[in-house]
Coordinates of C-alpha atoms and ligand atoms in Angstrom, one line a residue:
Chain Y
X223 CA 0.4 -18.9 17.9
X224 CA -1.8 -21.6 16.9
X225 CA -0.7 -25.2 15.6
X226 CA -2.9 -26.0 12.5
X227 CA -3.8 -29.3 11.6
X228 CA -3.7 -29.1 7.8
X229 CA -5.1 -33.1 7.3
X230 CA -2.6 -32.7 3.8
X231 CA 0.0 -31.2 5.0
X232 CA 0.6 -31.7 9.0
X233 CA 0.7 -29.5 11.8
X234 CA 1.8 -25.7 10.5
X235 CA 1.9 -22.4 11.9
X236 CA -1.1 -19.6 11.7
X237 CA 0.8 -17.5 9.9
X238 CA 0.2 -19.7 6.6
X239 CA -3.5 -20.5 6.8
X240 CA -6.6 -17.9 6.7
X241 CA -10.1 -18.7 8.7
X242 CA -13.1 -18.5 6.0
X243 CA -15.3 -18.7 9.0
X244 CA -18.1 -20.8 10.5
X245 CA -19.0 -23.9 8.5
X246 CA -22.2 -25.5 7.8
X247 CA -23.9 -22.3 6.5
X248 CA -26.3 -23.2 4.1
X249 CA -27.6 -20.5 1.3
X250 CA -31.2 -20.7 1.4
X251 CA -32.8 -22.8 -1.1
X252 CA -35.6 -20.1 -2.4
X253 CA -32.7 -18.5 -4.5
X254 CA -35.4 -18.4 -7.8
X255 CA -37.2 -16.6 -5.7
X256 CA -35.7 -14.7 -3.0
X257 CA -36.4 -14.1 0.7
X258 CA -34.9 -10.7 1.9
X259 CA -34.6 -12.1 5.6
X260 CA -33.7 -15.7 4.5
X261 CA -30.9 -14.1 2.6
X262 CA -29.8 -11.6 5.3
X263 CA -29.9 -14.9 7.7
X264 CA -27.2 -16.5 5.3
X265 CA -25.1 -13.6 4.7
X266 CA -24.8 -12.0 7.7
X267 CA -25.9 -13.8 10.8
X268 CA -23.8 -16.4 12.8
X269 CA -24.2 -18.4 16.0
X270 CA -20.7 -16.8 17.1
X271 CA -20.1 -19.7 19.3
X272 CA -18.4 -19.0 22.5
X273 CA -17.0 -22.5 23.5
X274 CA -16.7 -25.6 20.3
X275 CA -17.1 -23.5 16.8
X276 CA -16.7 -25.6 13.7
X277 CA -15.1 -23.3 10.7
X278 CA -13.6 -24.1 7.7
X279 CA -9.6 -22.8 7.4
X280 CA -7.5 -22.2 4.1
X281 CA -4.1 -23.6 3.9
X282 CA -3.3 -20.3 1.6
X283 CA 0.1 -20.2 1.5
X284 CA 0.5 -24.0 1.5
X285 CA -1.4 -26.3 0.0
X286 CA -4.2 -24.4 -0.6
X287 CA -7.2 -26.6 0.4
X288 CA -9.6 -25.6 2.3
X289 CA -10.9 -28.0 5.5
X290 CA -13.0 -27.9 8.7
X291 CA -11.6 -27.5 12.2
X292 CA -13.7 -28.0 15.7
X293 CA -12.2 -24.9 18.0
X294 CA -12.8 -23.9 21.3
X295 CA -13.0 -19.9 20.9
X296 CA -11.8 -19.4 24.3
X297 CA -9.0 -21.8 24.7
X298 CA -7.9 -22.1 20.9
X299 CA -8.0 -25.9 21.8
X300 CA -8.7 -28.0 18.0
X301 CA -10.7 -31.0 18.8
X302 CA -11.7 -32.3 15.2
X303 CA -10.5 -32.0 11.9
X304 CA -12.5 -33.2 8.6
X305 CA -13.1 -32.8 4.9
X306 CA -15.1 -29.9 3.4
X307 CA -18.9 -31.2 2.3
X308 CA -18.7 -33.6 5.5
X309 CA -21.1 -33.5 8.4
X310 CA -20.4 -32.1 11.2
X311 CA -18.8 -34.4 13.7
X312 CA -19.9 -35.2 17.0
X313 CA -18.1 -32.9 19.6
X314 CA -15.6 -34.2 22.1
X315 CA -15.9 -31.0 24.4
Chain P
X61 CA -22.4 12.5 47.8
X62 CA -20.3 15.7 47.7
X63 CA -18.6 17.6 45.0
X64 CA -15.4 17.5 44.2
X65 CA -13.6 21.3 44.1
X66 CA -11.1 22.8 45.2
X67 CA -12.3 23.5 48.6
X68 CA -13.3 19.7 49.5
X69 CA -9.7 18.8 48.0
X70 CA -8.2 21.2 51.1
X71 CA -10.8 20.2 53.6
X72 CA -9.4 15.9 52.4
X73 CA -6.2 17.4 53.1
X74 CA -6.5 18.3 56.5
X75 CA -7.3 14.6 57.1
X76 CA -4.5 13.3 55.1
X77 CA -7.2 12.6 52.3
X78 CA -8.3 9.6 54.7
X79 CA -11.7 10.2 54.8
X80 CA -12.6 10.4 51.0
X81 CA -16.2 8.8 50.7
X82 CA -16.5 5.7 47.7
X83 CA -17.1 7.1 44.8
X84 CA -20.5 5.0 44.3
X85 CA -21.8 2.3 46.4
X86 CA -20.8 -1.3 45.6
X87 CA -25.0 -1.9 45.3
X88 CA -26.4 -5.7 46.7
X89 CA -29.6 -6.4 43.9
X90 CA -32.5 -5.4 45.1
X91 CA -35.6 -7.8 43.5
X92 CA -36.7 -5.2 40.5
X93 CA -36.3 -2.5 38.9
X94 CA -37.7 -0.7 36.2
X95 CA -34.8 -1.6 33.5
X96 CA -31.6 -3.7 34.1
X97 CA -28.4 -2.5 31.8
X98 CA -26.1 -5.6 31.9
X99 CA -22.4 -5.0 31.2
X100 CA -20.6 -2.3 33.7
X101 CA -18.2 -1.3 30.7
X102 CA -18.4 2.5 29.8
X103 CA -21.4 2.0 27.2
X104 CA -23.6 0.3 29.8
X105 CA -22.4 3.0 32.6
X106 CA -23.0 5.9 30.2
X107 CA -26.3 4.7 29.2
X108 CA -27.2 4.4 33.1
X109 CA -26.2 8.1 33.7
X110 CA -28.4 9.4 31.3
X111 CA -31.5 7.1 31.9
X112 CA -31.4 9.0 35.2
X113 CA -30.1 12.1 34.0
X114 CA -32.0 13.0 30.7
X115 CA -34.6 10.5 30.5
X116 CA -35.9 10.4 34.7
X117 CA -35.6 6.4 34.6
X118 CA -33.7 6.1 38.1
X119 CA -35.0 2.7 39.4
X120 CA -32.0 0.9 37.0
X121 CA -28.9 -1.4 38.0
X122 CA -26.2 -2.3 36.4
X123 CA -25.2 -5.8 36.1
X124 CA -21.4 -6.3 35.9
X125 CA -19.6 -9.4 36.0
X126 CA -16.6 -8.8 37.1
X127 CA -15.7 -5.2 38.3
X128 CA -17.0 -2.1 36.4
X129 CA -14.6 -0.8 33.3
X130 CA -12.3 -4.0 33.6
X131 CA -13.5 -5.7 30.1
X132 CA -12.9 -3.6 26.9
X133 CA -13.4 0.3 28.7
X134 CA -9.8 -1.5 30.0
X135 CA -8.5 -3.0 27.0
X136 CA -8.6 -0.4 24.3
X137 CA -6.6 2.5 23.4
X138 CA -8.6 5.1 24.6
X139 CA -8.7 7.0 20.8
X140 CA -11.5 9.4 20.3
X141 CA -12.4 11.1 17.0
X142 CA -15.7 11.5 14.8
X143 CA -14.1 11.2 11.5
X144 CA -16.4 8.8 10.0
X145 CA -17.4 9.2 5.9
X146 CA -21.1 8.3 6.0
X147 CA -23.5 11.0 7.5
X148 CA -25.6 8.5 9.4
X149 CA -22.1 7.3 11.2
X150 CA -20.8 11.2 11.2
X151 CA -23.8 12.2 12.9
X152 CA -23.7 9.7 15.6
X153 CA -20.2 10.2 16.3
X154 CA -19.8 13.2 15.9
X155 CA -23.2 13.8 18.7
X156 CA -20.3 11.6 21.3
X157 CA -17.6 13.9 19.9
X158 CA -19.2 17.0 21.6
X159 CA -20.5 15.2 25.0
X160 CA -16.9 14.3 25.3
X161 CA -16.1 18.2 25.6
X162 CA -18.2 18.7 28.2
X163 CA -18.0 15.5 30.1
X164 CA -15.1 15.9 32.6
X165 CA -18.2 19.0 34.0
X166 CA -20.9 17.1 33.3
X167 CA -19.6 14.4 35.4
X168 CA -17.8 16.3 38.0
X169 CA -14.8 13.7 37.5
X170 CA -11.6 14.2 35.3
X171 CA -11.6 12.0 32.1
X172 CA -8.6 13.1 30.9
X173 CA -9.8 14.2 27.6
X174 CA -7.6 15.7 25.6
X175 CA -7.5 17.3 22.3
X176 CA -4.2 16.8 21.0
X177 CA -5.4 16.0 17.6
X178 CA -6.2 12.0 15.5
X179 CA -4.1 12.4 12.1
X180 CA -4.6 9.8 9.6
X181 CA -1.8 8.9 7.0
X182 CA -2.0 7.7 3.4
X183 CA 0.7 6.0 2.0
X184 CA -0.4 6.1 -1.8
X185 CA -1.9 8.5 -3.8
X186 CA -5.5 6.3 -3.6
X187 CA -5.8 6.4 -0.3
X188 CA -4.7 10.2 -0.1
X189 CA -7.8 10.5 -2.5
X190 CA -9.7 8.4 -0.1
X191 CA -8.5 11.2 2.9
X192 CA -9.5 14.1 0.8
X193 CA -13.2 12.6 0.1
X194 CA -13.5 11.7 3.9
X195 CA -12.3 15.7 4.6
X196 CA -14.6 16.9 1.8
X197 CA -17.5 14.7 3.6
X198 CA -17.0 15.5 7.1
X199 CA -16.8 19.4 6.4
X200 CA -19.8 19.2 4.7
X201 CA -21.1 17.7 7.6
X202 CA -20.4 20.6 9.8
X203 CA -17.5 18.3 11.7
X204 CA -13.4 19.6 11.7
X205 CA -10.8 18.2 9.2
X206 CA -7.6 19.3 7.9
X207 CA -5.4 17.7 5.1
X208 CA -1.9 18.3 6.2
X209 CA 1.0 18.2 3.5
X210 CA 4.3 16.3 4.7
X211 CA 6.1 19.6 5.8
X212 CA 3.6 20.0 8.0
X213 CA 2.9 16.7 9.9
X214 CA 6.7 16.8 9.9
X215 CA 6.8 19.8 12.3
X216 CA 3.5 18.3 14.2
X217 CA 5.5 14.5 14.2
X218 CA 9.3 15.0 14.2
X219 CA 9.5 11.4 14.9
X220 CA 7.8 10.1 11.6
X221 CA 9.8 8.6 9.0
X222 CA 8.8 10.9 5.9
X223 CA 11.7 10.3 3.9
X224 CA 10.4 9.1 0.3
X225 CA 12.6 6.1 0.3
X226 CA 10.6 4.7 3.2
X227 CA 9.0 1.3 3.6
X228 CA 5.8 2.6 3.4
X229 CA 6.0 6.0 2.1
X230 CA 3.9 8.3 3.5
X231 CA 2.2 10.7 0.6
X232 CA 0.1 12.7 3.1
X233 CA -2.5 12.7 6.0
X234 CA -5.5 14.2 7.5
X235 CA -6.4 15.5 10.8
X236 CA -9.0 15.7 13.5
X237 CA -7.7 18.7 15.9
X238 CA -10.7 17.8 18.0
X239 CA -10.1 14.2 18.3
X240 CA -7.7 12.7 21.0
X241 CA -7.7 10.7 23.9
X242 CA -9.1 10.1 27.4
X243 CA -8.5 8.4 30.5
X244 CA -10.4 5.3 30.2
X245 CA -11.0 3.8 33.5
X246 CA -11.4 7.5 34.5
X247 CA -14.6 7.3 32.1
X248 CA -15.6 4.0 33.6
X249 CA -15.2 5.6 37.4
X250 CA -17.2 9.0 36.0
X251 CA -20.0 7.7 35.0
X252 CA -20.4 5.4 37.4
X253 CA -20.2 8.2 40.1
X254 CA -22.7 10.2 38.0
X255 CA -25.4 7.4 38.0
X256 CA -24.8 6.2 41.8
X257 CA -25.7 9.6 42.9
X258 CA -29.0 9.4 40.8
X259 CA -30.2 6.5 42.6
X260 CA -28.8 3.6 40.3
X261 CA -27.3 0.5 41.6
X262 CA -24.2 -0.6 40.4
X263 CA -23.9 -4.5 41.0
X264 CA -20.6 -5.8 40.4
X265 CA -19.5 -9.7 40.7
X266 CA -23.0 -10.3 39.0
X267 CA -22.9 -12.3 36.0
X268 CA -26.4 -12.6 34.0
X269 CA -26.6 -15.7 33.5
X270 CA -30.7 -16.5 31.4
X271 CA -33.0 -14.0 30.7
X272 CA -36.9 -14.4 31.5
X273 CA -39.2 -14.0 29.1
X274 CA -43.1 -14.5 29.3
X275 CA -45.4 -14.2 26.4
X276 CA -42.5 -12.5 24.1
X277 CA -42.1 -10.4 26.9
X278 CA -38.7 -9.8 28.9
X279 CA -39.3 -10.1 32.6
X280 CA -36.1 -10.3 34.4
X281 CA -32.9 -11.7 34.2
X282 CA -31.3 -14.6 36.3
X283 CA -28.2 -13.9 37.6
X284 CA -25.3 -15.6 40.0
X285 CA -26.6 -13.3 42.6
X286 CA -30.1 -14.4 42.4
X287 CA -33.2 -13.5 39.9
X288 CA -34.0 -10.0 39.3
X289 CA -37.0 -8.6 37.4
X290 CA -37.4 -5.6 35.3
X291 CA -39.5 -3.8 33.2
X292 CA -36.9 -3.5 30.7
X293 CA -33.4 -4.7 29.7
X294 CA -30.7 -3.4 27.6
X295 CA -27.5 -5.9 26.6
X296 CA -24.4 -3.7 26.7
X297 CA -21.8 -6.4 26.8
X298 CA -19.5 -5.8 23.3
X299 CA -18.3 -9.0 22.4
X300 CA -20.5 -11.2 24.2
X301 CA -24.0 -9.9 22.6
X302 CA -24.1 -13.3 21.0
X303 CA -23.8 -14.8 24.3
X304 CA -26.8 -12.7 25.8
X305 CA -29.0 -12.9 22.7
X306 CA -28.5 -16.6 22.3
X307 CA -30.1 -16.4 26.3
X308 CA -33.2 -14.8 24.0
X309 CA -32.9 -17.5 21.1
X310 CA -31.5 -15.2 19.2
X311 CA -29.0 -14.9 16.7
X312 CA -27.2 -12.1 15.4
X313 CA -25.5 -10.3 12.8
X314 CA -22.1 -10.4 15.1
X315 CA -19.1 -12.4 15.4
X316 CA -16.3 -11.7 18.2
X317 CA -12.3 -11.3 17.7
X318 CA -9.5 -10.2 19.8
X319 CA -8.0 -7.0 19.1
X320 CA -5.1 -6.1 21.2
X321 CA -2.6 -3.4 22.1
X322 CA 0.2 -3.1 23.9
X323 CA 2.5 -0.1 25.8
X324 CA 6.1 0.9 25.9
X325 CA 7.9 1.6 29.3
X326 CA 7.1 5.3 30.3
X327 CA 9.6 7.8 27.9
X328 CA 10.0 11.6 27.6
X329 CA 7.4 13.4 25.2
X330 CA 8.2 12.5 21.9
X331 CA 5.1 12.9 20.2
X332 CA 2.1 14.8 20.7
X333 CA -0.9 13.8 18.9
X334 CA -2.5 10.7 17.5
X335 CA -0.8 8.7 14.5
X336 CA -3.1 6.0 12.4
X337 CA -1.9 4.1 9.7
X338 CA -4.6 2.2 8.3
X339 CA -2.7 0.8 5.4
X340 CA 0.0 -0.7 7.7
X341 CA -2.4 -1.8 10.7
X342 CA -1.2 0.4 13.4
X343 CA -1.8 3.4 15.6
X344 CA 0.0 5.1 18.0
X345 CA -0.1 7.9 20.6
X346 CA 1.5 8.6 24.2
X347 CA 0.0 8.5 27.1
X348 CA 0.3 11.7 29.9
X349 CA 2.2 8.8 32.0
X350 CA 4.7 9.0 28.8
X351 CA 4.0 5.1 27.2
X352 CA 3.4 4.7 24.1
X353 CA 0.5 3.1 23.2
X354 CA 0.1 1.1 20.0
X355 CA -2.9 -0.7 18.5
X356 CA -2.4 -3.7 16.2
X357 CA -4.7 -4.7 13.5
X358 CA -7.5 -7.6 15.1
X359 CA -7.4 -11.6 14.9
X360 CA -8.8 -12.9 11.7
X361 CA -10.3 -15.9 13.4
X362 CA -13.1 -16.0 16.4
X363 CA -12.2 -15.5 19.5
X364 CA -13.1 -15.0 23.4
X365 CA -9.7 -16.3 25.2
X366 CA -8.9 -12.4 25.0
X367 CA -5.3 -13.4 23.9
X368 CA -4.1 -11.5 20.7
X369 CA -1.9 -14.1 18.6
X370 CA 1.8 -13.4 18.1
X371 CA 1.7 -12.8 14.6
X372 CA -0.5 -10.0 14.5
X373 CA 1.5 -8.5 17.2
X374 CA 4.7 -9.0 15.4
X375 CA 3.5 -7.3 11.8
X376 CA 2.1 -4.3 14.0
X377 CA 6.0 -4.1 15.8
X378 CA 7.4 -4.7 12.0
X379 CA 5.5 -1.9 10.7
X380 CA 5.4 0.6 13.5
X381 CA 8.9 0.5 13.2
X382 CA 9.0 1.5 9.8
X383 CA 6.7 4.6 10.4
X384 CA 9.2 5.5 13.7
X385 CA 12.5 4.3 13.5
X386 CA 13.6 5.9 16.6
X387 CA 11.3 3.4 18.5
X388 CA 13.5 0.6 18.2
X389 CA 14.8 0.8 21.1
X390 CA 12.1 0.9 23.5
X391 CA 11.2 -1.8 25.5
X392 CA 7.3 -3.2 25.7
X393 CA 6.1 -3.5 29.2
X394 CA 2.3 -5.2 28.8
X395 CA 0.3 -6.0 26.0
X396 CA -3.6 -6.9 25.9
X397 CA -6.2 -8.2 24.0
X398 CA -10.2 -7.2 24.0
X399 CA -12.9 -9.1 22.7
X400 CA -14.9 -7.2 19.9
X401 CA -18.3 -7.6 18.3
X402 CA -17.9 -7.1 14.7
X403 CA -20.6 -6.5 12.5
X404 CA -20.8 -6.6 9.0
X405 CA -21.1 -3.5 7.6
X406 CA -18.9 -2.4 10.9
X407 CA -21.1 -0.2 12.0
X408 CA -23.0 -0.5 15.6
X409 CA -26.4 -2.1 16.3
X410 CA -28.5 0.3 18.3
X411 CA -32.0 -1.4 18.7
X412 CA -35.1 -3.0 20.2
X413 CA -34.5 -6.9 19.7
X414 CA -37.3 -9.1 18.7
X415 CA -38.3 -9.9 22.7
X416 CA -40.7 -7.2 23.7
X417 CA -38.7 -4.8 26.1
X418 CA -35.5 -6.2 25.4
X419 CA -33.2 -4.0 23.7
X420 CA -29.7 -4.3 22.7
X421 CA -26.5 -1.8 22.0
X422 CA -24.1 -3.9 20.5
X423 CA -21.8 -4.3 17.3
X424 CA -19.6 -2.0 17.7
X425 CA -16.2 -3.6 17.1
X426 CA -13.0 -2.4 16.9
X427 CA -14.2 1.3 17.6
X428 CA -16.2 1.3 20.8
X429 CA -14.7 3.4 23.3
X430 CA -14.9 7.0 21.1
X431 CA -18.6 6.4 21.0
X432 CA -19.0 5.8 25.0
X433 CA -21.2 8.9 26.1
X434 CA -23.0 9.1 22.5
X435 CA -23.7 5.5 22.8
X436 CA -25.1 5.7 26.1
X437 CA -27.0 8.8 25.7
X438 CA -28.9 7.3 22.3
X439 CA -29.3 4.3 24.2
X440 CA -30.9 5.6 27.2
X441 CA -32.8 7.5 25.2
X442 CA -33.9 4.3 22.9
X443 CA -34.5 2.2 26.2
X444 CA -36.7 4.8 27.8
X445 CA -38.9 6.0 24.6
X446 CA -39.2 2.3 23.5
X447 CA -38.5 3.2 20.0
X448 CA -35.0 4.2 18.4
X449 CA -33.9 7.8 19.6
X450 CA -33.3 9.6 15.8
X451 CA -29.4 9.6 16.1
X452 CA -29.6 5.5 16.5
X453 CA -32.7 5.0 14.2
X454 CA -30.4 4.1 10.8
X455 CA -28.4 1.1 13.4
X456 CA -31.4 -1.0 13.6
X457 CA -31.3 -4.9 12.4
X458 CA -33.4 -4.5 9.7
X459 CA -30.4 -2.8 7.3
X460 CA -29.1 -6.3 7.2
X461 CA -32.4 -7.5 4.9
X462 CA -32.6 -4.1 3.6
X463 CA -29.9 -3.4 2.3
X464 CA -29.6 -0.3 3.9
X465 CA -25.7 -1.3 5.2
X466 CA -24.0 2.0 6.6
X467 CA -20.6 0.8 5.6
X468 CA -17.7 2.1 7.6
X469 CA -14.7 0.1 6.5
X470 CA -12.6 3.1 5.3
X471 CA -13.1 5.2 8.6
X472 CA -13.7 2.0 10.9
X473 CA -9.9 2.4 11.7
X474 CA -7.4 0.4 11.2
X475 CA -8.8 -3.0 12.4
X476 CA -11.1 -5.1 9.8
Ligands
ZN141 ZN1 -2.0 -27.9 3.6

């Protein structure tokens, strides 16, 4: 069971937040004119980070904002936690 | 390497079965060969065999991390069925569906297989539509499928809660007679049997750890046991294709969860065939050492620590028990958790990468182990032709700019 750092709300269990995925995933700028493999590149392929991941989490059934974490995929450890729209931070691990 | 019959079975007894030879040879690297599969699960075994088998490539090793069969081949539930809605899926299924019938010959080494039959259950009258088109579809398609009303899964499932006042209501289900299950380190040890005595090396305790390229051109891999060169390499490492492609530069269309499982202390038969709820996130069957075996839905968040969190584990228990009451009782002796390579239309990636000679068989998910002998035998097949064999063409990269998605989240199973 994971602890979540909610920065509104404190430390709350898994069970109340949703994972929307890897952050920083920019839509291509070309979207007047679109690029077939730009588009696939932004819809469908990830770095799928084994080690530090930064994603953005849902507090769904709390307060319903959405943030970024750092995670470590493999050990689950949370090393960062910051605002949506911010860069991302410099990793500890 | 000899046989195994009968006779040898007598002549091993007259020894005290003492002197049984290794199955296959725990292989040191040699320098090169002419194509390197890493990743000693079943789908890097399998496509091994029939490199040397069908396709007369027999200078190949495999590259296995840790020991062969112990990543997902060991941390699945061993379900086997073609009952997929989409002909390009149904086809390629449906192709491992029947080398699965003749595998325990083909190998000379008992998988286990058996038929005992993959029903699926709706529990409204949409998804009971959804069953019927996916019957209609894979009749059509020349493959076997049965609706079965309640009184009927009743007699083949005494166990299931049908009563209408049920949690989840069950309004009827289909069924696969030919699906089932199989022994799955059985599968692992088979093929790697097969291949050995064709020549191929099986390296174990060998972790790839860079791959060489030259001009755009794959060259070898480097690996904790020292650098090897090939000719060619296929990636058949579930969910740590991103982990090999990013070794290319490459990035893919993948991401990796857990999905776990879990097994029941050994009972008496109680039921008979397979039970999948996709609705409620849980499947069920029992194993010929009398466990049940459950499957829980996946993780929602990434994941290599192949630890299933608690809370999928416990709506998988909460549901499960609604669908069999009379498992309440039964204790849990081990649970697991694989790591899967989900892609987005979750349907499997079958293809040459961009690196010249550098081909991956990847992205298969929650659903891997069904496809093992199909998956090798288009892979092989892919590997040695250098172009897509026709049952894998449709699972190439390019669908994901195309648009051509071969979209399997109905008959995926339970876990998306
Ligand atoms: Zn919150």
């Amino acid at each position: 069971m994971l602890l979540i750092p909610c920065p509104h709300c404190g430390p709350r269990e898994e069970r109340e937040f949703r994972c929307g995925g890897e952050s920083h995933v920019a839509r291509p700028a070309s979207a007047e004119a679109p690029d077939d493999r730009a588009f696939a590149e932004y819809l469908y392929v990830r770095s799928n980070a084994k080690g530090v991941q930064a994603e953005r989490w849902h507090h769904l059934y709390g307060c319903r904002r959405w943030f970024n974490l750092l995670r470590d995929t493999v050990t689950h450890e949370i090393t960062a936690v910051y605002p949506m729209g911010a860069p991302r931070p410099e990793s500890a691990a | 390497m000899t046989r195994y019959s009968l006779l040898s079975l007598a002549r091993h007894a007259l020894t005290g079965h003492r002197r049984w030879a290794p199955a296959w040879r725990d292989a040191a690297p040699k320098p090169a060969y002419d194509v390197v599969i890493v990743g000693g699960g079943g789908h890097g075994l399998a496509t091994a065999h029939y490199l040397a088998s069908r396709y007369g490539v027999t200078n190949v090793a495999v590259l296995e991390k840790g020991w062969i069969g112990g990543g997902n081949t060991a941390r699945n539930t061993t379900i086997v069925r073609s009952n997929y809605l989409l002909d390009d899926s149904a086809f390629l299924y449906e192709h491992s569906l029947k080398l699965w019938e003749g595998l325990t010959a083909e190998l000379d080494f008992n998988v286990m297989f058996s038929q005992r039959g993959v029903v699926s259950l709706a529990h409204s009258a949409h998804e009971l539509t959804a069953l019927r088109q996916r019957d209609r579809a894979m009749r059509l398609n020349g493959i076997d499928s049965e609706m079965l009303d309640l009184p009927a899964l009743h007699r083949l499932a005494p166990a299931l809660d049908l009563s209408p006042t049920a949690r989840f209501p069950v309004t009827g289900a289909s069924i696969q007679r030919r699906g089932g299950i199989a022994r799955h380190d059985a599968v692992a040890w088979g093929f790697a049997r097969a291949a050995d005595r064709r020549g191929v090396d099986i390296v174990q305790n060998c972790a790839v750890t860079g791959l060489r390229i030259e001009k755009g051109r794959v060259t070898g891999v480097e690996t904790t046991r020292g650098p090897i060169r090939a000719g060619k390499v296929g990636i058949a490492v579930a969910g740590h294709s991103g982990v090999l492609a990013a070794m290319a530069g490459l990035r893919l269309p993948i991401r990796s969860y857990t999905l776990q499982a879990f097994v029941s202390e050994p009972l008496k038969p109680v039921l008979d065939t397979v039970i999948v709820s996709n609705q409620v996130s849980c499947y069920v069957s029992q194993s010929d050492k009398g466990e049940l075996v459950f499957g829980a839905a996946r993780d929602n968040y990434a994941s290599y620590s192949q630890r299933g969190s608690l809370p999928i584990l416990e709506d998988c228990v909460a549901n499960m028990l609604q669908l069999f009451p009379a498992f309440s009782r039964v204790g849990v002796l081990r649970g697991w958790g694989g790591t899967v390579d989900v892609s987005p239309d979750l349907s499997p990636i079958i293809a040459p990468l961009p690196v010249e000679g550098l081909f991956l068989n990847g992205g298969w998910g929650t659903g891997g182990f069904k496809a093992t002998p199909g998956s090798g035998d288009v892979f092989a097949a892919t590997i040695a032709r250098g172009e897509p064999h026709p049952l894998a063409a449709p699972f190439g990269l390019d669908r994901f700019a195309t648009g051509r998605l071969i979209d399997e989240a109905a008959a995926a199973g339970v876990s998306h």
